[in-house]
Coordinates of N, CA and C in Angstrom, one line a residue:
M1 N -64.8 5.8 85.3 CA -65.9 5.3 84.6 C -67.2 6.0 84.9
A2 N -67.1 7.1 85.6 CA -68.3 7.8 85.9 C -68.7 8.7 84.7
S3 N -69.9 8.6 84.3 CA -70.4 9.4 83.1 C -71.3 10.4 83.6
N4 N -71.4 11.5 82.9 CA -72.3 12.6 83.2 C -73.7 12.2 82.8
V5 N -74.7 12.6 83.7 CA -76.1 12.4 83.4 C -76.6 13.6 82.7
V6 N -77.2 13.4 81.6 CA -77.7 14.5 80.8 C -79.2 14.5 80.8
N7 N -79.7 15.7 81.1 CA -81.2 15.9 81.1 C -81.6 16.1 79.7
L8 N -82.3 15.2 79.1 CA -82.7 15.2 77.7 C -83.6 16.4 77.4
N9 N -84.5 16.7 78.3 CA -85.5 17.8 78.1 C -84.7 19.1 78.0
R10 N -83.7 19.3 78.9 CA -82.9 20.5 78.9 C -82.1 20.6 77.6
H11 N -81.6 19.5 77.2 CA -80.8 19.4 75.9 C -81.7 19.8 74.7
R12 N -82.9 19.2 74.7 CA -83.9 19.4 73.6 C -84.3 20.9 73.5
K13 N -84.6 21.5 74.7 CA -85.0 22.9 74.7 C -83.8 23.8 74.3
K14 N -82.6 23.5 74.7 CA -81.4 24.3 74.3 C -81.3 24.2 72.8
K15 N -81.4 23.0 72.2 CA -81.3 22.9 70.8 C -82.4 23.7 70.1
A16 N -83.6 23.7 70.6 CA -84.7 24.4 70.0 C -84.4 25.9 70.1
R17 N -83.9 26.4 71.2 CA -83.5 27.8 71.3 C -82.5 28.2 70.3
E18 N -81.5 27.4 70.1 CA -80.4 27.7 69.1 C -81.0 27.7 67.7
E19 N -81.9 26.8 67.4 CA -82.5 26.8 66.0 C -83.3 28.1 65.9
A20 N -84.1 28.5 66.9 CA -84.9 29.7 66.8 C -84.0 30.9 66.6
A21 N -82.8 30.9 67.3 CA -81.9 32.0 67.1 C -81.4 32.1 65.7
K22 N -81.1 30.9 65.1 CA -80.6 30.9 63.7 C -81.7 31.5 62.8
R23 N -82.9 31.0 63.0 CA -84.1 31.4 62.2 C -84.3 32.9 62.3
A24 N -84.1 33.5 63.6 CA -84.3 34.9 63.8 C -83.2 35.7 63.1
E25 N -82.0 35.2 63.1 CA -80.9 35.9 62.4 C -81.2 35.9 60.9
T26 N -81.7 34.8 60.3 CA -82.0 34.8 58.9 C -83.1 35.8 58.6
N27 N -84.1 35.8 59.4 CA -85.2 36.7 59.2 C -84.8 38.1 59.3
R28 N -83.9 38.4 60.2 CA -83.4 39.8 60.4 C -82.7 40.2 59.1
R29 N -81.9 39.3 58.6 CA -81.1 39.6 57.4 C -82.1 39.8 56.2
L30 N -83.1 39.0 56.1 CA -84.0 39.1 54.9 C -85.0 40.2 55.0
H31 N -85.6 40.4 56.2 CA -86.7 41.4 56.3 C -86.2 42.7 56.8
G32 N -85.0 42.8 57.4 CA -84.6 44.1 57.9 C -83.8 44.9 56.9
R33 N -84.3 45.0 55.7 CA -83.6 45.7 54.6 C -84.4 46.9 54.1
T34 N -83.8 47.8 53.5 CA -84.5 49.0 53.0 C -85.1 48.6 51.6
Q35 N -86.1 49.4 51.2 CA -86.7 49.1 49.9 C -85.7 49.1 48.7
A36 N -84.8 50.0 48.8 CA -83.7 50.0 47.7 C -82.9 48.7 47.7
E37 N -82.6 48.2 48.8 CA -81.9 46.9 48.9 C -82.7 45.8 48.3
K38 N -84.0 45.8 48.7 CA -84.9 44.7 48.2 C -85.0 44.8 46.7
D39 N -85.2 46.1 46.1 CA -85.3 46.2 44.7 C -84.0 45.8 44.0
R40 N -82.9 46.2 44.6 CA -81.6 45.8 43.9 C -81.5 44.2 43.9
D41 N -81.9 43.6 45.0 CA -81.8 42.1 45.0 C -82.8 41.5 44.0
R42 N -84.0 42.1 43.9 CA -85.0 41.6 42.9 C -84.5 41.7 41.5
V43 N -83.9 42.8 41.2 CA -83.4 43.1 39.8 C -82.2 42.1 39.5
E44 N -81.4 41.9 40.5 CA -80.2 41.0 40.4 C -80.7 39.5 40.1
K45 N -81.7 39.1 40.9 CA -82.3 37.8 40.7 C -82.9 37.6 39.3
E46 N -83.6 38.6 38.8 CA -84.2 38.6 37.5 C -83.1 38.5 36.4
R47 N -82.0 39.3 36.6 CA -81.0 39.3 35.6 C -80.3 37.9 35.6
A48 N -80.1 37.3 36.7 CA -79.5 36.0 36.8 C -80.4 34.9 36.1
A49 N -81.7 35.1 36.3 CA -82.7 34.1 35.7 C -82.6 34.3 34.2
R50 N -82.6 35.5 33.7 CA -82.5 35.7 32.2 C -81.2 35.2 31.6
A51 N -80.1 35.4 32.4 CA -78.8 34.9 31.9 C -78.8 33.3 31.8
L52 N -79.4 32.7 32.8 CA -79.5 31.3 32.9 C -80.4 30.7 31.7
E53 N -81.5 31.4 31.5 CA -82.4 31.0 30.4 C -81.8 31.1 29.1
G54 N -80.9 32.2 28.9 CA -80.2 32.3 27.6 C -79.2 31.3 27.4
K55 N -78.8 30.6 28.4 CA -77.7 29.5 28.2 C -78.3 28.2 28.0
R56 N -79.6 28.0 28.0 CA -80.3 26.7 27.7 C -80.0 26.3 26.3
L57 N -79.7 25.0 26.2 CA -79.5 24.4 24.9 C -80.7 24.3 24.1
V58 N -81.8 23.9 24.7 CA -83.1 23.7 24.1 C -84.1 24.8 24.6
P59 N -84.6 25.7 23.8 CA -85.5 26.7 24.3 C -86.8 26.1 24.8
T60 N -87.3 26.6 25.9 CA -88.5 26.0 26.5 C -89.8 26.7 25.9
T61 N -89.6 27.7 25.1 CA -90.8 28.4 24.5 C -91.4 27.7 23.3
S62 N -90.6 27.1 22.5 CA -91.2 26.4 21.3 C -90.8 24.9 21.4
P63 N -91.8 24.0 21.6 CA -91.6 22.6 21.8 C -91.3 21.9 20.5
E64 N -91.7 22.4 19.3 CA -91.5 21.8 18.0 C -90.3 22.4 17.4
P65 N -89.6 21.6 16.6 CA -88.4 22.1 15.9 C -88.8 23.0 14.8
T66 N -88.0 24.1 14.6 CA -88.4 25.1 13.6 C -88.0 24.7 12.2
S67 N -86.9 23.9 12.0 CA -86.5 23.4 10.7 C -86.6 21.9 10.6
T68 N -86.9 21.5 9.4 CA -86.9 20.0 9.2 C -85.8 19.6 8.2
S69 N -84.7 19.2 8.7 CA -83.7 18.7 7.9 C -83.8 17.2 7.6
P70 N -83.2 16.7 6.6 CA -83.3 15.2 6.4 C -82.8 14.4 7.6
E71 N -81.8 14.9 8.3 CA -81.3 14.2 9.5 C -82.4 14.2 10.6
T72 N -83.1 15.3 10.7 CA -84.2 15.3 11.7 C -85.3 14.4 11.3
E73 N -85.7 14.4 10.1 CA -86.8 13.5 9.6 C -86.4 12.0 9.8
S74 N -85.2 11.6 9.5 CA -84.8 10.2 9.7 C -84.8 9.8 11.1
R75 N -84.4 10.8 12.0 CA -84.4 10.5 13.4 C -85.9 10.3 13.9
E76 N -86.8 11.1 13.4 CA -88.2 11.0 13.8 C -88.8 9.7 13.3
A77 N -88.4 9.3 12.1 CA -88.9 8.0 11.6 C -88.5 6.8 12.4
R78 N -87.3 6.9 13.1 CA -86.9 5.8 13.8 C -87.5 5.7 15.2
V79 N -88.2 6.7 15.6 CA -88.9 6.7 17.0 C -90.1 5.7 16.9
V80 N -90.1 4.7 17.8 CA -91.2 3.8 17.8 C -91.9 3.9 19.2
P81 N -93.1 4.3 19.2 CA -93.8 4.4 20.5 C -94.0 3.1 21.2
L82 N -93.8 3.1 22.5 CA -94.0 1.9 23.3 C -95.4 1.8 23.7
R83 N -96.1 0.7 23.4 CA -97.5 0.5 23.8 C -97.6 -0.9 24.5
A84 N -98.5 -0.9 25.4 CA -98.8 -2.2 26.0 C -99.7 -3.0 25.0
P85 N -99.5 -4.3 25.0 CA -100.3 -5.1 24.0 C -101.8 -5.1 24.4
T86 N -102.6 -5.1 23.4 CA -104.0 -5.0 23.7 C -104.5 -6.4 24.0
R87 N -105.7 -6.5 24.6 CA -106.2 -7.8 25.0 C -106.4 -8.7 23.7
A88 N -106.9 -8.2 22.6 CA -107.1 -8.9 21.4 C -105.8 -9.5 20.9
A89 N -104.7 -8.8 21.1 CA -103.4 -9.3 20.5 C -102.8 -10.4 21.4
T90 N -103.2 -10.5 22.7 CA -102.6 -11.5 23.5 C -103.4 -12.8 23.6
E91 N -104.7 -12.7 23.3 CA -105.6 -13.9 23.3 C -105.7 -14.5 21.9
P92 N -105.7 -15.8 21.8 CA -105.9 -16.4 20.5 C -107.3 -16.2 20.0
D93 N -107.4 -16.2 18.7 CA -108.7 -16.0 18.0 C -109.5 -17.3 18.1
E94 N -110.7 -17.2 18.7 CA -111.5 -18.4 19.0 C -112.4 -18.8 17.7
G95 N -112.7 -17.8 17.0 CA -113.6 -18.1 15.8 C -115.0 -18.2 16.2
P96 N -115.9 -18.4 15.2 CA -117.3 -18.5 15.5 C -117.7 -19.8 16.1
E97 N -118.7 -19.7 17.0 CA -119.1 -20.9 17.7 C -120.1 -21.6 16.8
T98 N -120.1 -22.9 16.8 CA -121.1 -23.7 16.0 C -121.9 -24.6 16.9

């Protein structure tokens, strides 16, 4: 039943060193590249972004529909905006004082 005593400060520092080593490895991978490699990756990212944008169902550039079909108009007519009741609508009308 003897358990090992663990120095928590030593454990914490060891974990911090391991995290720093991971971060250093990532930075070496990202920043230790030639300009040609960086340009190639930039072009690849832009191409992927354009491909993803082309696959959108609703374009983000024009917020209003370009065509008005009867189906679209009837759908727009059914939309009812939600509003909070005004104070005048919630209080009874008192009328003029006499």
